[in-house]
XYZ file of C-alpha atoms in Angstrom:
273
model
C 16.715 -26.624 2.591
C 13.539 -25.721 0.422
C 12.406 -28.870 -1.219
C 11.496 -28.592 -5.134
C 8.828 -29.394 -6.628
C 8.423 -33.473 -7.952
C 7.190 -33.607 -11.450
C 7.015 -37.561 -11.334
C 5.210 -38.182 -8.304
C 1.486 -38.771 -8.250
C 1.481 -35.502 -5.849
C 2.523 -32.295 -6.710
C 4.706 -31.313 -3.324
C 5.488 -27.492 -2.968
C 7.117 -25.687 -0.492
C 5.360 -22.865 0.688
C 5.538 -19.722 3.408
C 3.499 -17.050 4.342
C 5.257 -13.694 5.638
C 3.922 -10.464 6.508
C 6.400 -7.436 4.804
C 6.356 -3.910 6.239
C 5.493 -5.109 10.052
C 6.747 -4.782 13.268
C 6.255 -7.417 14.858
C 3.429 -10.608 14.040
C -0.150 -10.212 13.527
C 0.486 -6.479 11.077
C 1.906 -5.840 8.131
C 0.809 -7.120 5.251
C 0.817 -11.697 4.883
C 1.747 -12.565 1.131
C 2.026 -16.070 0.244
C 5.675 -17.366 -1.542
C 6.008 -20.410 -3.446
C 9.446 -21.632 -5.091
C 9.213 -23.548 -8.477
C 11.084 -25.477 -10.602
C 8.711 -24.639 -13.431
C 6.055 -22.311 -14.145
C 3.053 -24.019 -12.859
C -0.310 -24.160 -15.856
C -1.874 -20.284 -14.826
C -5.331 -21.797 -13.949
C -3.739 -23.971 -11.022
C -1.477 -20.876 -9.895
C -4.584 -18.767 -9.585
C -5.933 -21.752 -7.586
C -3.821 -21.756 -5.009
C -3.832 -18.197 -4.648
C -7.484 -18.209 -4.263
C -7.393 -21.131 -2.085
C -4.135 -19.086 -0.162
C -7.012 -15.743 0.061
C -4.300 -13.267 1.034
C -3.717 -9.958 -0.939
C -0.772 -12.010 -3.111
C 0.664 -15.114 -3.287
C 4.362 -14.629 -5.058
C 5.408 -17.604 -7.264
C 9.260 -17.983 -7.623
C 11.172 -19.728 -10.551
C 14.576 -19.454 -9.714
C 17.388 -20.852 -12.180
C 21.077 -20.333 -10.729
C 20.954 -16.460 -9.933
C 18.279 -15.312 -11.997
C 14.782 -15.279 -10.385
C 11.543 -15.099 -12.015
C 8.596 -13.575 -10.230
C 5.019 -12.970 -10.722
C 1.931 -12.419 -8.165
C -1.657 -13.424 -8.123
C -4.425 -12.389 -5.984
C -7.329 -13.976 -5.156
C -8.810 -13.048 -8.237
C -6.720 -12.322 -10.923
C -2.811 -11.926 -11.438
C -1.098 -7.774 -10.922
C 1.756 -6.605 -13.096
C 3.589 -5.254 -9.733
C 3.299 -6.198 -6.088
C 5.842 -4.847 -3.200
C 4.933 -6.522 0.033
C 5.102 -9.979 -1.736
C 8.293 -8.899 -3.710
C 10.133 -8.221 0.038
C 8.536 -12.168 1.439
C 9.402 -13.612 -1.519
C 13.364 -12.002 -1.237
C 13.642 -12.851 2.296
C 12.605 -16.337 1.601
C 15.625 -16.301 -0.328
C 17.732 -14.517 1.567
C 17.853 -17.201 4.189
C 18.758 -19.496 1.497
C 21.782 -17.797 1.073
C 23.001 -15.557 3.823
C 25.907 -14.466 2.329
C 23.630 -12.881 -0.457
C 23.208 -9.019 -0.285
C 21.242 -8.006 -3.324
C 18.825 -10.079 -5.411
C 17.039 -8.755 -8.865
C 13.671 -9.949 -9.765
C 12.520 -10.612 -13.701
C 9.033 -9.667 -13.419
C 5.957 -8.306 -15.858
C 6.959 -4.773 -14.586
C 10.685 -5.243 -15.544
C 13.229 -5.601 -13.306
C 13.269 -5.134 -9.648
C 15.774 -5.339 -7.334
C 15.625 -5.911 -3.645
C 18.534 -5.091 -1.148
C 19.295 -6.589 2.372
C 20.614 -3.613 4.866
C 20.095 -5.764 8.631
C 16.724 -5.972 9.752
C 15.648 -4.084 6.605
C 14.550 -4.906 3.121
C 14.508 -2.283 0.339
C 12.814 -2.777 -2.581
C 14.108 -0.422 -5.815
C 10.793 0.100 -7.526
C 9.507 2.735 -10.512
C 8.552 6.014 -9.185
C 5.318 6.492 -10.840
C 3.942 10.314 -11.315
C 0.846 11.024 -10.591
C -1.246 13.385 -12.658
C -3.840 15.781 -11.665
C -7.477 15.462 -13.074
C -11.128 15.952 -11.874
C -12.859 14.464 -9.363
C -15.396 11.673 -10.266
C -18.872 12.572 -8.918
C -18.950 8.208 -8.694
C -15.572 8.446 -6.594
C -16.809 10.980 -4.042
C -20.074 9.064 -3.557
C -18.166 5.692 -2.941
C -15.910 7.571 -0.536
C -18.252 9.698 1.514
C -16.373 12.698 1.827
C -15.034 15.063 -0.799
C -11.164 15.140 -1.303
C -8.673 18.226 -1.250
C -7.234 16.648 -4.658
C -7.731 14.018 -6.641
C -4.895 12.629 -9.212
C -4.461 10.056 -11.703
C -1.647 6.893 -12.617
C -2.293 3.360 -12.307
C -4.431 4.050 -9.487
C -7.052 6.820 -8.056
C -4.293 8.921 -5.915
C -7.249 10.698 -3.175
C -5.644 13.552 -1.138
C -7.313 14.579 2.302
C -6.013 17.393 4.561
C -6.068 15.365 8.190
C -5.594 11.657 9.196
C -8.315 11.369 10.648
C -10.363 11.725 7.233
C -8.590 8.540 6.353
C -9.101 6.715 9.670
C -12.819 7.284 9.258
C -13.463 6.319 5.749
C -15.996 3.486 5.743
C -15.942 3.462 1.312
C -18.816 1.264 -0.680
C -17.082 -1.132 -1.734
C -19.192 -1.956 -4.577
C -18.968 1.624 -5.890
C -14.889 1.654 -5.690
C -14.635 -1.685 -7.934
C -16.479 -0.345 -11.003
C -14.331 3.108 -11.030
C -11.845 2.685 -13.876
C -7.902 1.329 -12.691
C -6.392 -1.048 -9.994
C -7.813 0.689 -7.096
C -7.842 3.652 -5.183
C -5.400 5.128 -2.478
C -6.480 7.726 0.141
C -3.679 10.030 1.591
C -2.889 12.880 4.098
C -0.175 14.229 6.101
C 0.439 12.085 9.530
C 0.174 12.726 12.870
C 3.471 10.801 13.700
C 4.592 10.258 10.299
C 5.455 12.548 7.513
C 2.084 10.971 5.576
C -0.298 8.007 5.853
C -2.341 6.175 3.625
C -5.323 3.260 2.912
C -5.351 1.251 -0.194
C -8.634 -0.287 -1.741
C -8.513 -2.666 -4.407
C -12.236 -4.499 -4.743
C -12.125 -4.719 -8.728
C -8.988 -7.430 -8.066
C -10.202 -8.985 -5.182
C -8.794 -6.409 -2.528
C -11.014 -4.708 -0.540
C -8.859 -3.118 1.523
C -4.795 -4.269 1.267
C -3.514 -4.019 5.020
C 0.312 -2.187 3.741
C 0.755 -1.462 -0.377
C 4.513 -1.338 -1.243
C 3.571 -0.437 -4.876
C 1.057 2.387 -3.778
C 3.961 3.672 -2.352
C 5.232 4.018 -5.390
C 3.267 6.648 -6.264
C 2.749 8.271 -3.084
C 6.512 8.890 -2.620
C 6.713 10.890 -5.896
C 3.591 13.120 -4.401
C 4.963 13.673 -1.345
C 8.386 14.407 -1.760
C 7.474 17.456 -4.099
C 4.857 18.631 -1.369
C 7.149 18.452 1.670
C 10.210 19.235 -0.044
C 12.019 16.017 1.248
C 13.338 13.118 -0.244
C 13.647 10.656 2.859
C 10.143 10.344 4.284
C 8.173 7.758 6.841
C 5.151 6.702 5.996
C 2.130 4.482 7.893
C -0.284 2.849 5.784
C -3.922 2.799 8.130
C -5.634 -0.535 7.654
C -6.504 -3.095 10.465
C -3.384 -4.683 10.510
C -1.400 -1.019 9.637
C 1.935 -1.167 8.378
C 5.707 0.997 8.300
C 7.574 2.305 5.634
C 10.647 3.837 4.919
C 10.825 5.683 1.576
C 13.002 7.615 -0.432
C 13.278 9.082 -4.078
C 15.997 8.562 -5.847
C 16.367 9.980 -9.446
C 13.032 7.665 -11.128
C 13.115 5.082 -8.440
C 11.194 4.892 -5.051
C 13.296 2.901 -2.532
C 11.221 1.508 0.162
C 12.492 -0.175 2.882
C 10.583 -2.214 5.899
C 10.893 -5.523 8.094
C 9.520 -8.375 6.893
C 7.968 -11.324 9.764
C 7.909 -15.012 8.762
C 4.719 -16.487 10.235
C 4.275 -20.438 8.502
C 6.205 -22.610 6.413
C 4.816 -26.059 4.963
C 4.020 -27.963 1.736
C 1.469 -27.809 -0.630
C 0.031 -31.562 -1.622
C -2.119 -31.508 -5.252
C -2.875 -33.653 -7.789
C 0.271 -33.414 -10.286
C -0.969 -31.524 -13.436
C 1.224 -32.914 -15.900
């Protein structure tokens, strides 16, 4: 049973694991951090540990009956939407309570919902359009090669015409985190899947994000109207690479994938109040 946190002890004890969402086995995917609270922790500390934690996002939970309150924090700063984390931090709570089929999420971004079909998760997130604009002259440098298309939302949307464009890119790093937005996805179609993709994020402490569910989220949009399809696989390319199963549904992108528990343990700090 997941221990809560002890507001009256010198120590502040709390329970944490670290799961990768969207693998297929350990070692890929992408690791996000989850920690279950009792209370909001002071913002400062919570960016702490997620500094301290160094993976893409570390989820923090505050659950009351069956409401659950969610919000993510990268190394750097804290996102107003994160999917791999939202997936580890439903399966934590899953095995909680196995009879439990369907969890919703109060978050920043409004509220999410997260399904259990077997081995899959599905996360019900916004299906964000992207729009099409110009090119930045700064966007090509940092990338190296000059896209078929270039769109617009909450992030850079980068369309190549082959995989292997997206395998190769080596971007400057320091070029991608001054552009304007989140970060920047690269896309084309697949060679085994219907499209793949790369996420970087260096402006929020992401250089490159090993599997993005909310990139997807835009992606699936893109996609769908270009193939025609609304049930589509994708492969996101980093080190670690990662699956997805996506489909559009009316203004939500449903994306489904396994996710791989890796550690569980404690946190021990000073007690802030």
């Amino acid at each position: 049973m997941t221990q809560s946190v002890n507001w009256h002890r010198p120590e502040l004890v709390i329970p944490i694991e670290q799961l990768s969402a969207f693998a297929d086995g350990p070692f890929n995917g992408n690791p996000a951090a989850v920690c279950l609270l009792d209370q909001w922790l002071p913002e400062a500390l919570m960016q702490a540990i997620a500094a301290e934690n160094n993976l893409s996002e570390t989820a923090f939970v505050v659950s009351e009956a069956d409401r659950h309150a969610l919000r993510w924090f990268t190394p750097r700063c804290e996102v107003e939407f994160c999917g791999h984390a939202t997936l580890a931090a439903a399966a934590v709570l899953f095995r909680q309570a196995p009879a439990m089929a369907t969890l919703t999420f109060a978050t920043r971004s409004g509220a999410l919902q997260v399904e259990r079909n077997g081995a899959l998760l599905t996360l019900k997130g916004p299906a964000l359009i992207a729009a099409a604009c110009p090119t930045p002259a700064a966007l090509v440098e940092a990338l190296g090669v000059e896209p078929r298309q270039c769109l617009r939302s909450s992030d850079w949307l980068v369309v190549f015409d082959r995989q292997s464009t997206i395998e190769a890119l080596a971007p400057a790093m320091d070029q991608l985190a001054s552009l304007e937005g989140r970060g920047v996805i690269v896309t084309a179609p697949g060679d085994d899947v219907d499209f793949v993709s790369r996420f970087f994020a260096p402006g929020i402490g992401i250089a490159e994000d090993p599997v993005t569910g909310s990139a997807h989220c835009i992606l699936m949009p893109y996609w769908a109207k270009r193939l025609g399809r609304s049930a589509l696989q994708a492969r996101q390319l980093s080190q670690r690479g990662g699956l997805l199963h996506c489909r559009l549904e009316d203004n939500q992108v449903l994306i489904s994938g396994r996710v791989v528990p890796y550690l569980r343990g404690n946190l021990v700090l000073p007690n802030p109040i």
